[in-house]
CSV table of C-alpha atoms in Angstrom, one decimal:
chain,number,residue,atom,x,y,z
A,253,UNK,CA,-24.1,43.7,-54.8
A,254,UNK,CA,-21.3,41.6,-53.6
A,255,UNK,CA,-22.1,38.1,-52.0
A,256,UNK,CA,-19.3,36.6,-50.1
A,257,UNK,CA,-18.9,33.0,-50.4
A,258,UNK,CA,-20.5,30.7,-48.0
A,259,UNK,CA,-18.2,28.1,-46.3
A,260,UNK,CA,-19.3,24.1,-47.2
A,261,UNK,CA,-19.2,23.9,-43.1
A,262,UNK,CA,-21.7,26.8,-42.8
A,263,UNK,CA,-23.7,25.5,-45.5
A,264,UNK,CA,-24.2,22.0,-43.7
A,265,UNK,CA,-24.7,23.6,-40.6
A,266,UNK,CA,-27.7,25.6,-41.6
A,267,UNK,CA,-29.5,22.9,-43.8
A,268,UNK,CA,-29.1,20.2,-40.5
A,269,UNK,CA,-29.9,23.1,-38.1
A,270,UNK,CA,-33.4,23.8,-39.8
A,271,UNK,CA,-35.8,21.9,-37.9
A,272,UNK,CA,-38.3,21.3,-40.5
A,273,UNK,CA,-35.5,19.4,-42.6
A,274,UNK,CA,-34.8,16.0,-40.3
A,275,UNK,CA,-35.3,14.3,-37.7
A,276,UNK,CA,-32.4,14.3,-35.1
A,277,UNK,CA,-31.5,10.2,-36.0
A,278,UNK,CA,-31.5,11.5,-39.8
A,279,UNK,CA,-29.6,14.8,-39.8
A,280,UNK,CA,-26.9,12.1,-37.5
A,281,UNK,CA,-26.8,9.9,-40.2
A,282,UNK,CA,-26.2,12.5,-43.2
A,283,UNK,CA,-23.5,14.6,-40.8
A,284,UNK,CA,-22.0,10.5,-41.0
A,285,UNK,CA,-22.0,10.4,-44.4
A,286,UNK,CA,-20.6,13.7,-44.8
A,287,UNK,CA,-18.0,13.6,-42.7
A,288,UNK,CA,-16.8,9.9,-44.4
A,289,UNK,CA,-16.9,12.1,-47.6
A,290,UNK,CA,-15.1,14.6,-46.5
A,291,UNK,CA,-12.3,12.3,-45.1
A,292,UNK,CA,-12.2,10.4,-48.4
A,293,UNK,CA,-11.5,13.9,-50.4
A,294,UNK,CA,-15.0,13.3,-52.6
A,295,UNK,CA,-17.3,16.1,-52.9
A,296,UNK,CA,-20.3,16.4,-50.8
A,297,UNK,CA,-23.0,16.7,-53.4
A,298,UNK,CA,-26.8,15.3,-52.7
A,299,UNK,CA,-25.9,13.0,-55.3
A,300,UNK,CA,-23.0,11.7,-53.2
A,301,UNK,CA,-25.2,11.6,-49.7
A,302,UNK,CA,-28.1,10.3,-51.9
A,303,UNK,CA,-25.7,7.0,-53.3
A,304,UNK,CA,-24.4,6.5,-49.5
A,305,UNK,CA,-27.8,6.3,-48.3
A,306,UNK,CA,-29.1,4.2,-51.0
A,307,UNK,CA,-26.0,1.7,-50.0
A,308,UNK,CA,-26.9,1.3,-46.5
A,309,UNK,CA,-31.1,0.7,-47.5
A,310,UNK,CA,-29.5,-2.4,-49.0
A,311,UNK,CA,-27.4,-3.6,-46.7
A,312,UNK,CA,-28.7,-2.6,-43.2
A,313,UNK,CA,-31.2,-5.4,-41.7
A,314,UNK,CA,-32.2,-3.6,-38.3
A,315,UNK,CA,-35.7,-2.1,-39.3
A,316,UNK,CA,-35.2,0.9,-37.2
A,317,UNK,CA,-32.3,2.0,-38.7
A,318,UNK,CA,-33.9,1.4,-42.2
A,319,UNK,CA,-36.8,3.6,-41.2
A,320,UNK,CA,-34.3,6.3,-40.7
A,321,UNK,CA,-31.9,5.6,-44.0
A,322,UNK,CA,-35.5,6.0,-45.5
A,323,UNK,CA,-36.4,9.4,-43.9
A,324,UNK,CA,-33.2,10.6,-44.5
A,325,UNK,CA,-33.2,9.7,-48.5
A,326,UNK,CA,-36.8,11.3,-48.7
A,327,UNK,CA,-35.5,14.3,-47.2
A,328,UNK,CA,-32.1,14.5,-49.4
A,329,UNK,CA,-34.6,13.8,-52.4
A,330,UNK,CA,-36.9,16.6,-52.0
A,331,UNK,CA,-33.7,19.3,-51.4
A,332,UNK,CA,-32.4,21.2,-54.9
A,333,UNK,CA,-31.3,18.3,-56.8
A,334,UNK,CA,-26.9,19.5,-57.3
A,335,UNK,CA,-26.7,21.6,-54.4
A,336,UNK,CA,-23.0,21.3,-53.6
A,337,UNK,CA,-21.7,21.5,-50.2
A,338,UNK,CA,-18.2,21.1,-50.7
C-alpha cells in the first residue's frame, strides 16, 4: 500500500484543528511559534515548539499569558515526543 506524503502545512493544520488538543489562546500561540520557525529556516519539531515555549514561561510576567504558555507546554508534552512537522 502506497502512502503519499503528508504536507508539514496539513500536518499542523490537523493537530491545531482537533478540538480536544488546545484551547483557542494555545493553538494561537504554538501557530506563533511555528510560524517564527518557519521564517527562521529551523525545523518545526515538538522539541523546537517545546524550547520556545519554555523561553517565554521565563520571561513573560502577565499571569494570563503564563497560564496559556503553560497549557500549551502541557499539551506539546503529552503529543509523540519527535513528531516532525517540517
Amino acid at each position: 500500500m502506497n502512502k503519499q506524503p503528508v504536507s508539514a502545512e496539513h500536518e499542523i493544520a490537523q493537530y491545531f484543528n482537533n478540538p480536544a488538543a488546545m484551547s483557542a489562546a494555545e493553538s494561537e500561540v504554538v501557530a506563533q511559534i511555528v510560524a517564527e520557525l518557519l521564517k527562521t529556516h529551523e525545523f518545526v519539531t515538538n522539541k523546537a515548539i517545546i524550547a520556545n515555549l519554555i523561553e517565554k514561561l521565563e520571561t513573560e510576567h502577565d499571569v494570563v499569558k503564563l497560564d496559556v504558555y503553560r497549557h500549551a507546554l502541557e499539551a506539546m508534552i503529552l503529543k509523540a515526543p519527535d513528531e516532525t512537522f517540517a
